[in-house]
XYZ file of C-alpha atoms in Angstrom:
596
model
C 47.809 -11.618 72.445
C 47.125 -12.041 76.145
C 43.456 -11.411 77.094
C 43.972 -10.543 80.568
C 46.603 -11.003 83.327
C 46.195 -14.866 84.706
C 45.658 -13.470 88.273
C 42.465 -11.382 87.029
C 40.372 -14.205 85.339
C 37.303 -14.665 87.177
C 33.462 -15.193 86.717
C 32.623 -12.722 83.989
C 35.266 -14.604 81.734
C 33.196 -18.102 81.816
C 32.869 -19.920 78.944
C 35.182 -17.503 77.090
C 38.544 -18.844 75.513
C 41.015 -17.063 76.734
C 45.156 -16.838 76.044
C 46.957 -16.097 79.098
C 50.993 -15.667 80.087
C 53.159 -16.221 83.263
C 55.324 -18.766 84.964
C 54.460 -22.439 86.207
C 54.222 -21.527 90.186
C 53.073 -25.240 90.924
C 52.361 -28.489 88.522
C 50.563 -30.934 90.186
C 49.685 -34.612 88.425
C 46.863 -35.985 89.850
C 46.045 -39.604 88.147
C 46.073 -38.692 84.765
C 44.862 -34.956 84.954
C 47.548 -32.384 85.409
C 46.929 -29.302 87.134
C 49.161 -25.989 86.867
C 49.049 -23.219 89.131
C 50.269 -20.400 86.281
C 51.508 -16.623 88.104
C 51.738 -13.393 86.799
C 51.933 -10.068 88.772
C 48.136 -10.312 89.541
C 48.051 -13.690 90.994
C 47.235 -16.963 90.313
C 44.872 -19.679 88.195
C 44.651 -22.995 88.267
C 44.913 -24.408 84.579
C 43.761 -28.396 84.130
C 45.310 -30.154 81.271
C 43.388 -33.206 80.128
C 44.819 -36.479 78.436
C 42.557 -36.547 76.072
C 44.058 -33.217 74.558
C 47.802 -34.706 73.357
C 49.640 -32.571 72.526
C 49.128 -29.886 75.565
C 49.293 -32.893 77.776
C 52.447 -34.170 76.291
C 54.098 -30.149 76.947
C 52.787 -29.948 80.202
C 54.176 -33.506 81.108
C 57.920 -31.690 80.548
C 56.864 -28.501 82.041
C 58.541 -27.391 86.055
C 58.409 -24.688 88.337
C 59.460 -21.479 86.797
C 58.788 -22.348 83.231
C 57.554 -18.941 81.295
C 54.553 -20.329 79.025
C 51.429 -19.309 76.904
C 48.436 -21.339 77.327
C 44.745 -20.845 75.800
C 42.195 -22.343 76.838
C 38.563 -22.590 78.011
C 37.259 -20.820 81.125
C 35.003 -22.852 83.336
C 33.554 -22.780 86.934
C 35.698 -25.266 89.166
C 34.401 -28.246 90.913
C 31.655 -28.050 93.823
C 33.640 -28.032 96.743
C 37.169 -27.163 95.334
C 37.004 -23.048 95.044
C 39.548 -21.341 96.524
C 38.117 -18.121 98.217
C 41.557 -16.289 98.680
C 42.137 -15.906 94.943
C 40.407 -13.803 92.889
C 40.467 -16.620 89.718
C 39.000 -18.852 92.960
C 35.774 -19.434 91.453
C 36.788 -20.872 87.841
C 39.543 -22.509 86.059
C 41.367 -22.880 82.199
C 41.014 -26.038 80.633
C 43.874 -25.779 78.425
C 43.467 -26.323 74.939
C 47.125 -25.369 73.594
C 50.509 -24.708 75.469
C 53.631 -23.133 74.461
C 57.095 -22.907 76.538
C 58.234 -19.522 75.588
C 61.500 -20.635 78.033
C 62.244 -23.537 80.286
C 64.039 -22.617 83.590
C 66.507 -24.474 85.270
C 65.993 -25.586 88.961
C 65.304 -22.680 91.309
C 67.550 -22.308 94.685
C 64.233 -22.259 96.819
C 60.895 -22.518 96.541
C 58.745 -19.084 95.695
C 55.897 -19.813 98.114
C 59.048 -20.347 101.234
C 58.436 -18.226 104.032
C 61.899 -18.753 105.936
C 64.614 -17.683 103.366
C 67.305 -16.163 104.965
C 67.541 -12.505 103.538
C 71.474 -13.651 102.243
C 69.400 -15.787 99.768
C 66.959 -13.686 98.971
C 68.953 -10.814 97.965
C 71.670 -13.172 96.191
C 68.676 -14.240 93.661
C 67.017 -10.860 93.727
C 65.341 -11.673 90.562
C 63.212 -14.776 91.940
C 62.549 -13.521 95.169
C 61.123 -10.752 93.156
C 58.710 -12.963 91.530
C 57.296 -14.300 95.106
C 53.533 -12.310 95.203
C 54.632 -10.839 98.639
C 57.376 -9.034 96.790
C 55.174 -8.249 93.784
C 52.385 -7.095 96.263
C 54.705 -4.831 97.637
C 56.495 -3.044 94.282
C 52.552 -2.831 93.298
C 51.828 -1.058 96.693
C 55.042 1.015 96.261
C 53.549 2.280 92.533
C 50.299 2.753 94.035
C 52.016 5.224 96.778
C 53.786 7.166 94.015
C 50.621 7.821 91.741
C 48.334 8.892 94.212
C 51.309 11.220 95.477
C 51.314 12.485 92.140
C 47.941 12.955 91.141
C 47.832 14.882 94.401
C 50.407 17.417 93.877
C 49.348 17.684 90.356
C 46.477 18.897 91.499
C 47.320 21.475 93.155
C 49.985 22.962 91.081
C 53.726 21.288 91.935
C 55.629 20.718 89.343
C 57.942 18.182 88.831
C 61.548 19.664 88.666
C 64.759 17.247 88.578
C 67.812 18.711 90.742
C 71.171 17.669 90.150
C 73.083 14.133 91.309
C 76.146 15.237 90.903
C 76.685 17.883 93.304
C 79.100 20.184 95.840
C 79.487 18.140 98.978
C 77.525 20.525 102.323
C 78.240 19.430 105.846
C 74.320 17.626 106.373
C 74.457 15.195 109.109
C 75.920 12.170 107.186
C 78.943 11.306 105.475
C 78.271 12.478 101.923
C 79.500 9.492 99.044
C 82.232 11.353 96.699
C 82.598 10.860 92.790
C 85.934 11.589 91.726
C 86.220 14.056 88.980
C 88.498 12.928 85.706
C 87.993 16.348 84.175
C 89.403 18.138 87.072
C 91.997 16.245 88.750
C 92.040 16.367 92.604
C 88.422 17.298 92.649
C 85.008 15.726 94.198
C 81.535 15.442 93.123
C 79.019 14.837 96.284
C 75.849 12.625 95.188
C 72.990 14.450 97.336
C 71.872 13.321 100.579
C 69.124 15.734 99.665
C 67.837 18.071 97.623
C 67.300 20.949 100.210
C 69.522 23.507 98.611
C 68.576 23.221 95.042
C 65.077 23.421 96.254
C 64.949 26.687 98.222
C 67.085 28.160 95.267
C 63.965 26.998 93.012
C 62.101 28.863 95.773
C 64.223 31.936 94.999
C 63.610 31.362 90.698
C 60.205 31.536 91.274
C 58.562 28.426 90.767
C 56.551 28.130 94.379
C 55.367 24.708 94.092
C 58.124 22.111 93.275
C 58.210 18.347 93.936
C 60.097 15.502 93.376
C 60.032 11.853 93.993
C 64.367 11.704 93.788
C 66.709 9.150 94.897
C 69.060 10.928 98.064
C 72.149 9.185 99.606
C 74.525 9.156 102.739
C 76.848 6.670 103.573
C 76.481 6.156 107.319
C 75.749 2.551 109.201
C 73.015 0.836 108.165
C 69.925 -0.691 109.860
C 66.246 -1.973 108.651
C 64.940 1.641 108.015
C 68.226 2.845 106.300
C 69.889 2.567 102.889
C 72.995 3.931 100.921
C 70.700 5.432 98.356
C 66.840 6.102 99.320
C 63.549 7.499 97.857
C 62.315 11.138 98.660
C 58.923 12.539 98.152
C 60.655 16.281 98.185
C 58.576 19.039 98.575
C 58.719 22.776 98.817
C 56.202 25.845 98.634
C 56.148 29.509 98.357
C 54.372 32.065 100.808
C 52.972 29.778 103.145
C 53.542 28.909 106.964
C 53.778 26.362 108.989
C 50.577 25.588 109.384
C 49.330 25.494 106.170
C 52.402 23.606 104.855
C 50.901 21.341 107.070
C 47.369 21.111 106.134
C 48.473 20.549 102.323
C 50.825 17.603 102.966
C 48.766 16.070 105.626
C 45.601 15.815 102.783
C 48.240 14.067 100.402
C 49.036 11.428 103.069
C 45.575 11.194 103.907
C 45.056 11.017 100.079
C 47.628 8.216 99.674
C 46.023 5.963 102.432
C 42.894 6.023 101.126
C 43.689 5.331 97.831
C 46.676 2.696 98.026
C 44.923 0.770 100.962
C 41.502 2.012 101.281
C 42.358 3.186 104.725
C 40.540 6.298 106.280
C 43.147 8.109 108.346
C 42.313 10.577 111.508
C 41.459 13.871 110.413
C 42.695 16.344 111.294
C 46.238 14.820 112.571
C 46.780 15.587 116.775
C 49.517 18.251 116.967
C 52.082 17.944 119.610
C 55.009 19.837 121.078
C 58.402 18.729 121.226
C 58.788 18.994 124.576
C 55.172 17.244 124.985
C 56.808 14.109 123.276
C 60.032 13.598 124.996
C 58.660 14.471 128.371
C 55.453 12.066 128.152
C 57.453 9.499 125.784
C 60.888 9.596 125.502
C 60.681 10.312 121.718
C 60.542 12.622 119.310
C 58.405 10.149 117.509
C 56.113 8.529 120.043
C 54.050 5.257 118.758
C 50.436 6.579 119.904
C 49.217 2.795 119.877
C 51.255 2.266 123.080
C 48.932 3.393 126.208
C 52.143 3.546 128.660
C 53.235 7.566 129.514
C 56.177 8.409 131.382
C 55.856 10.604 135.165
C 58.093 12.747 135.879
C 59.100 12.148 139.546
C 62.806 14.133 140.539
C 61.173 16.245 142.444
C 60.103 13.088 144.867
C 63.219 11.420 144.750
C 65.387 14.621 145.621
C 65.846 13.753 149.468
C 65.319 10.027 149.401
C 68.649 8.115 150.584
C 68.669 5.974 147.472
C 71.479 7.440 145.615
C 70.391 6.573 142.248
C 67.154 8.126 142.429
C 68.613 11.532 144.375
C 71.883 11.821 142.428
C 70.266 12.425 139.256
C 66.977 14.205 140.788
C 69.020 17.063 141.735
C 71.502 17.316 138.939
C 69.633 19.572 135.989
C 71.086 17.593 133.279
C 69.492 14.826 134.682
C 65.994 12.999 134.342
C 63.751 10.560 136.767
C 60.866 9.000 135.742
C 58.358 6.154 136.366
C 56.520 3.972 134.276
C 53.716 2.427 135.390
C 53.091 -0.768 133.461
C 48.942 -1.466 134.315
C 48.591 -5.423 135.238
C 52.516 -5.629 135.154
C 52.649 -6.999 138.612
C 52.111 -10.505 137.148
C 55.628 -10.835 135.436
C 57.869 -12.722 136.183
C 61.064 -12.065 137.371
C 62.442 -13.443 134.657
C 60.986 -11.067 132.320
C 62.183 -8.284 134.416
C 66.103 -9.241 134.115
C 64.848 -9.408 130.098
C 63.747 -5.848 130.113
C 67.150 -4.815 132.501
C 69.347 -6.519 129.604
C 67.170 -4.595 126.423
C 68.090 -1.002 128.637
C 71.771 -1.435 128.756
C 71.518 -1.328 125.286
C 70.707 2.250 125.362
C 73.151 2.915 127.768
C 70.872 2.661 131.166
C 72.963 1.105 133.726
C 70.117 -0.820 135.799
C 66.337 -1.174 135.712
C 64.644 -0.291 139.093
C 61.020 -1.160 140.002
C 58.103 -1.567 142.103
C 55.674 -3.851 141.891
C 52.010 -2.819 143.835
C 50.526 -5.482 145.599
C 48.632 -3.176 147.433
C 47.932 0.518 147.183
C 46.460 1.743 150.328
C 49.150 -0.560 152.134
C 52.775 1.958 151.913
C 55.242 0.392 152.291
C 53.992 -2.726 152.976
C 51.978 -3.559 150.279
C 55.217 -2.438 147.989
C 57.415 -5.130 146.699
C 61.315 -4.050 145.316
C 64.777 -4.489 146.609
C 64.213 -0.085 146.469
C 61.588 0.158 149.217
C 63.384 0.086 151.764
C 65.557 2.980 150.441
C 62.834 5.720 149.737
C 60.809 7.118 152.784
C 57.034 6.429 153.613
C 56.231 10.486 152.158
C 58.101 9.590 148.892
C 56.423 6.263 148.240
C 53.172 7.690 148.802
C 53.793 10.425 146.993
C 54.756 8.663 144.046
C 51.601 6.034 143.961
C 49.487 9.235 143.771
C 50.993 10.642 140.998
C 51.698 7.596 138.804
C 47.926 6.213 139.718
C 49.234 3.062 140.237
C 46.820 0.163 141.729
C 47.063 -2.626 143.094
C 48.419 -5.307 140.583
C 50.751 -2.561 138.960
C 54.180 -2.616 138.208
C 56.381 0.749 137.866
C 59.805 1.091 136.211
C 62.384 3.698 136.803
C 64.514 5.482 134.537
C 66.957 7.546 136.334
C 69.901 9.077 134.832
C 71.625 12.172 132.234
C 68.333 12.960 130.213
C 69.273 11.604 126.723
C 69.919 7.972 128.829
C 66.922 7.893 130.505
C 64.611 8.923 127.038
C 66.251 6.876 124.657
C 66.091 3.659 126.945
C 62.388 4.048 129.086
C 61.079 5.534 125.600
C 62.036 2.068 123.898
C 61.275 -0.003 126.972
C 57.720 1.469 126.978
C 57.531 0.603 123.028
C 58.544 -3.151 123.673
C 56.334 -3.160 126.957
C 53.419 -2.249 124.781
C 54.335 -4.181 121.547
C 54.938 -7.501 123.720
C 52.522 -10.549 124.242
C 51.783 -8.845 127.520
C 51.524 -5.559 126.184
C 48.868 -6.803 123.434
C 46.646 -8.787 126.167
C 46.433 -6.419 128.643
C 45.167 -3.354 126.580
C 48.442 -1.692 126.358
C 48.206 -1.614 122.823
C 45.449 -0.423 120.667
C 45.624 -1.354 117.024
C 45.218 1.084 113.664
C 46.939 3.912 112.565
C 47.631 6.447 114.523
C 49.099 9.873 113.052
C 50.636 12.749 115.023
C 52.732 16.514 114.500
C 55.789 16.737 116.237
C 56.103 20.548 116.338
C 57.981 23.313 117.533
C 61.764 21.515 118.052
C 64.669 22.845 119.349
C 66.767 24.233 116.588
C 70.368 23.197 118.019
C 71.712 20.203 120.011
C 74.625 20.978 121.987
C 77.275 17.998 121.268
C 79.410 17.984 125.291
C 81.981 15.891 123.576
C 82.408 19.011 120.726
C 81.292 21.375 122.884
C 79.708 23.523 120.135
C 75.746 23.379 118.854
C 74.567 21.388 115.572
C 71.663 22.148 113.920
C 68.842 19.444 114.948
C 67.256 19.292 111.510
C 69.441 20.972 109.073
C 71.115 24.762 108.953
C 68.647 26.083 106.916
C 65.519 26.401 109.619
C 63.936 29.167 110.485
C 63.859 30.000 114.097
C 60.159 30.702 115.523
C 59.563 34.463 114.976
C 61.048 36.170 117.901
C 63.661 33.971 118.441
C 66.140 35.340 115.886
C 68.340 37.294 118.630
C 68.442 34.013 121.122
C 71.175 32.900 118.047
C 73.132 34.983 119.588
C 72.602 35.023 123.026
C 71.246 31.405 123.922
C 71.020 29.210 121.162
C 69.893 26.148 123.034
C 66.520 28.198 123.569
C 65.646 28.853 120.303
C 62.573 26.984 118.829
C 62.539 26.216 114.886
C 59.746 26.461 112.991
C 60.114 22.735 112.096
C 57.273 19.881 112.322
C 57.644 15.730 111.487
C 54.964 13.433 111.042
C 54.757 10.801 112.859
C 53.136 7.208 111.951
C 52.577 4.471 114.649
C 56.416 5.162 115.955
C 57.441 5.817 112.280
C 58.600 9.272 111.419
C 56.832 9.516 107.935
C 58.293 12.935 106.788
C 59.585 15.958 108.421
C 60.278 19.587 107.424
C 60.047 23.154 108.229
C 59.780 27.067 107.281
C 63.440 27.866 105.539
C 65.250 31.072 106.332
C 64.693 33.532 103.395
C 66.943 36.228 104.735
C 70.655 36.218 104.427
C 70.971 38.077 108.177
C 69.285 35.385 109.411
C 71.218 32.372 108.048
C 74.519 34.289 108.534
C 73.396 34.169 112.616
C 72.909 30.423 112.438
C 75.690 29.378 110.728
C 77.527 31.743 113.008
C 75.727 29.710 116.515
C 76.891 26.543 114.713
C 80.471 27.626 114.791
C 80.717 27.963 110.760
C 82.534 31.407 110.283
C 82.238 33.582 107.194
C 84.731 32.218 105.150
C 83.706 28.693 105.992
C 80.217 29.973 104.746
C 81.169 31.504 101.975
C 83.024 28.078 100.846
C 80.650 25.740 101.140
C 77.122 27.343 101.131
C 77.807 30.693 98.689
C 75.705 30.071 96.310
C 72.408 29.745 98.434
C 73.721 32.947 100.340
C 74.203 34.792 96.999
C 70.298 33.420 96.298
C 68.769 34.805 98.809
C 69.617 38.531 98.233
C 67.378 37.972 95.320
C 64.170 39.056 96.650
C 63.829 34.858 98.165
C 60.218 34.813 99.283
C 59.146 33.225 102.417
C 59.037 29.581 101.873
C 59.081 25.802 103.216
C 58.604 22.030 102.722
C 58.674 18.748 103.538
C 60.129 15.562 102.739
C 58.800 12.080 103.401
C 60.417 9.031 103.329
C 58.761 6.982 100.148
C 60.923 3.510 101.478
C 59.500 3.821 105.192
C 55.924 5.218 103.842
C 55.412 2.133 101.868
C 56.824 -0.283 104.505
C 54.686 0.851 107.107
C 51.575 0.046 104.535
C 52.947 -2.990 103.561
C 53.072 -4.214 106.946
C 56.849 -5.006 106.010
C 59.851 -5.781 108.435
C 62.537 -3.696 106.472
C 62.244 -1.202 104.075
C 64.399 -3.902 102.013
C 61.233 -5.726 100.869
C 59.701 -2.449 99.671
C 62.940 -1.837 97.142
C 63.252 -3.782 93.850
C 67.177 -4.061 94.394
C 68.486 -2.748 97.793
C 71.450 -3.150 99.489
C 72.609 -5.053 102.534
C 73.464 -3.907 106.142
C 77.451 -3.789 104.832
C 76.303 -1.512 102.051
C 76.530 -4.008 99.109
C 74.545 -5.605 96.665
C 74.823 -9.590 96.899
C 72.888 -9.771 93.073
C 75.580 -7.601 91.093
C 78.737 -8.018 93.429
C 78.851 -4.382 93.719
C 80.644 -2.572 94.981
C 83.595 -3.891 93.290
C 87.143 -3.184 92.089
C 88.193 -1.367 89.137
C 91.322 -2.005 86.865
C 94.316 0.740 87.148
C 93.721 2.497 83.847
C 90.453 3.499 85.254
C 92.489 4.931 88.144
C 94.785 6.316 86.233
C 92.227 8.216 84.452
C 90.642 9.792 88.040
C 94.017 11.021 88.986
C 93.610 8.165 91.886
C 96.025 5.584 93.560
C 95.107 2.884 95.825
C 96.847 2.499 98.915
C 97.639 -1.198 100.114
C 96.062 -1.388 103.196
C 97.190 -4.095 105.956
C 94.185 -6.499 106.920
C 93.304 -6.440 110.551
């Protein structure tokens, strides 16, 4: 029997035999006296086999990386001068009286304690890169996050209800992943990309407080925050609003911090408007660590003879804005034509700026190929209301609204984030939480020319708004919040339509007629002539939660077996083909289809 995990023996074991399991991390022979460095989940300890015992020296002679043993033997402090403060079995070590090789393992393809494995590698020999204590660290964290979510809900009276994965495919954003049916031929299962249907119906059955920690998919591109199959903390709650919806799930993630990593979060959250975020930051999830704001400045620009500045300034659809960069008159060019290159990405088609060498010096003490385009009123004008001083640099964002968020809200995140970000204050490190409330509830697609629903079709509109659905749907509000985390959007959610009237006028805004509704959402329209109380939830992303804690780069290294950016899984080969008869049996024929 194992007396402890190896990574948990310590001080208060001294002088005690104990018998401990794990895998040979390291074996080191040093003149006579082999050490091993045996790992189990909770770390490591350093075991020292002795000549003068054999038999254990003999095994451990033939023992290698990777080698699953037992070994018993006597705990002792280590040498003066050889503890090893960052391990919690630092202080002591096992002089091993007996050792067993439960299995030998062949060579590994890298080394466990390797810090620059390509991610091809990794995920090829899942099972050993699991074994690396960053990994296990992480799947611990990830457990950690799910039982304090738990104990939390449990608390207060959600239950724990399982909704179906095999499911009616509803239009939700994404493409939805089909499963063939072999009963009836011709027809399609949907696996979820959410729960949000069967969860409002629960509403409707009566039980008010339901949760679920449930696996959702979509099959849509992939990136380092998304997966083909991902973990939900689903949540939904009867005769509540918005704001106490709030207050609940903000305690849980406050809850969750402080009990996974001991970290106190803000309390109570800041709560911000929608239209606070994108017009101060771009983004609908704004990283509050970042000191850089955006100023809006069309109505300066509107006259000036610089045609990219007064173009979009008076064109409503359009959006100009500065941002001043404190200190970020010392860059180089260089780093300027870096920045220029990182805005095309979002679709910017230049980067304009000023750099203030001296305020109280217009235009003078200006420096930009631009000056000489934008009157002596403007310029001054502008200084004013950015607050720039000397030393400054401003960048300009001018162009159709979407353009100029998406690429001066993810400039002013890699301004801030950057070596010169960090060491001139732009940054300020911790945690910083935030509300996102009060969104639009439609986005009107040009290209379509028709309105989507900006978080899903089942919002409620802010009370009062109901009868813009019908006359100006681009003004209505939603009762719909997201928490945000350091640039992270942790979770987001809303108040749900209980009323049939009311759904029937937002499916009718987003084009979806009556028969169309009838189709594919019926059975949540029969629901809620039930007596469906008023009701709402959240959902937060369990992947993103725990790679945000972790400190993690993708939400890949918080997922035992995940999948790659091309949607497969390099360990089991999958996906993969399938013989004929199974086909056959799905009422399905491949097509042969010519390689580009």
């Amino acid at each position: 029997m194992r007396t402890c995990y190896t990574g948990e023996v310590c001080r208060t074991h001294l002088d005690q035999t104990v018998t401990l399991f794990g895998w040979v991390h390291r074996r080191r022979d040093h003149g006579g006296v082999i050490f091993i460095d045996l790992r189990d989940r909770a770390g490591l300890a350093q075991i020292v086999v002795d000549p003068d015992n054999e038999q254990a020296f003999a095994i451990a002679e033939r023992i290698r990386n990777e080698y699953c043993v037992r070994i018993t033997g006597l705990v002792r402090l280590r040498p003066q001068g050889t503890t090893n403060a960052d391990l919690k079995s630092g202080e002591v070590e096992i002089l091993c009286r007996e050792i067993e090789i439960l299995n030998a393992s062949v060579t590994p393809p890298f080394q466990l304690d390797d810090d620059n494995l390509s991610e091809t590698t990794r995920l090829t020999h899942r099972v050993l890169d699991l074994r690396r204590p960053q990994m296990q660290n992480n799947l611990m964290l990830r457990y950690r996050v799910t039982m304090a979510v738990r104990r939390y809900l449990d608390a207060l009276g959600f239950i724990d209800i399982e909704t179906p994965t095999l499911t009616k495919s509803t239009p939700e954003g994404a493409r939805d992943y089909l499963v063939p049916s072999r009963v009836n031929a011709g027809e399609f299962f949907a696996l979820p990309q959410s729960p949000q249907l069967f969860k409002q119906m629960l509403m409707v059955a009566g039980f008010d407080r339901y949760y679920q920690i449930t696996k959702c998919f979509r099959d849509e591109d992939l990136r380092a925050d998304r997966q083909p199959e991902f973990t939900q903390i689903d949540c939904e709650i009867s005769f509540l609003n918005e704001h106490e919806i709030r207050d609940i799930f903000e305690g849980m993630i406050r809850q969750v911090f402080l009990e996974a990593k001991g970290v106190s979060l803000a309390e109570p959250f800041p709560v911000m408007s929608w239209d606070e975020a994108m017009r101060r930051f771009g983004s609908d999830k704004p990283d509050l660590r970042i000191t850089l704001e955006f100023t809006d400045v069309a109505d300066l620009m509107r006259e000036v003879d610089f045609k990219v500045f007064s173009a979009p300034a008076n064109d409503p659809a359009c959006r100009v804005v500065a941002l001043r960069v404190p200190g970020g008159g010392s860059m180089p060019r260089s780093e300027i034509d870096a920045y220029t290159k990182f805005v095309a990405i979002y679709g910017a088609r230049g980067l304009a700026y000023i750099k203030v060498n001296d305020a109280a010096a217009i235009p003078d003490g200006l420096q930009s190929p631009i000056v000489k385009n934008i009157n002596t009123e403007a310029l001054r004008a502008l200084i004013e209301r950015t607050g720039a001083q000397n030393g400054d640099l401003i960048f300009f964002g001018a162009d159709r609204t979407k353009i100029v968020n998406d690429a001066m809200g993810a400039l002013r995140v890699k301004v801030g984030l950057s070596e010169f970000g960090r060491e001139n204050g732009l940054f300020e490190a911790g945690w910083k939480p935030l509300w996102v409330v009060d969104f639009p509830m439609f986005e009107y697609d040009e290209a379509e020319g028709r309105y989507f629903a900006a978080h899903h079709p089942f919002t409620s509109p802010k009370d009062g708004h109901e009868d813009l659905l019908e006359t100006d749907p681009g003004k209505a509000i939603a009762k719909a919040y997201d928490m945000v985390l350091n640039g992270w959007e942790m979770g987001g959610g809303s108040e749900r339509i209980h009323q049939a009237a009311v759904q029937t006028k937002v499916f009718k805004a987003l084009g979806i007629g009556e028969e169309e509704a009838r189709t594919k959402f019926g059975f949540l329209l029969d629901a809620l002539q039930y007596g469906a109380p008023p009701h709402g939830g959240l959902a937060f992303g369990l992947d993103r939660l725990v790679t945000m804690m972790a400190g993690a780069e993708s939400i890949r290294d918080v997922i035992a077996f995940p999948k790659t950016q091309r949607a497969q899984c390099l360990l089991t080969q999958a996906p993969s083909p399938v013989d004929d008869k199974q086909l056959r049996e799905l009422h399905i024929r491949l097509r042969q289809v010519e390689a580009k």
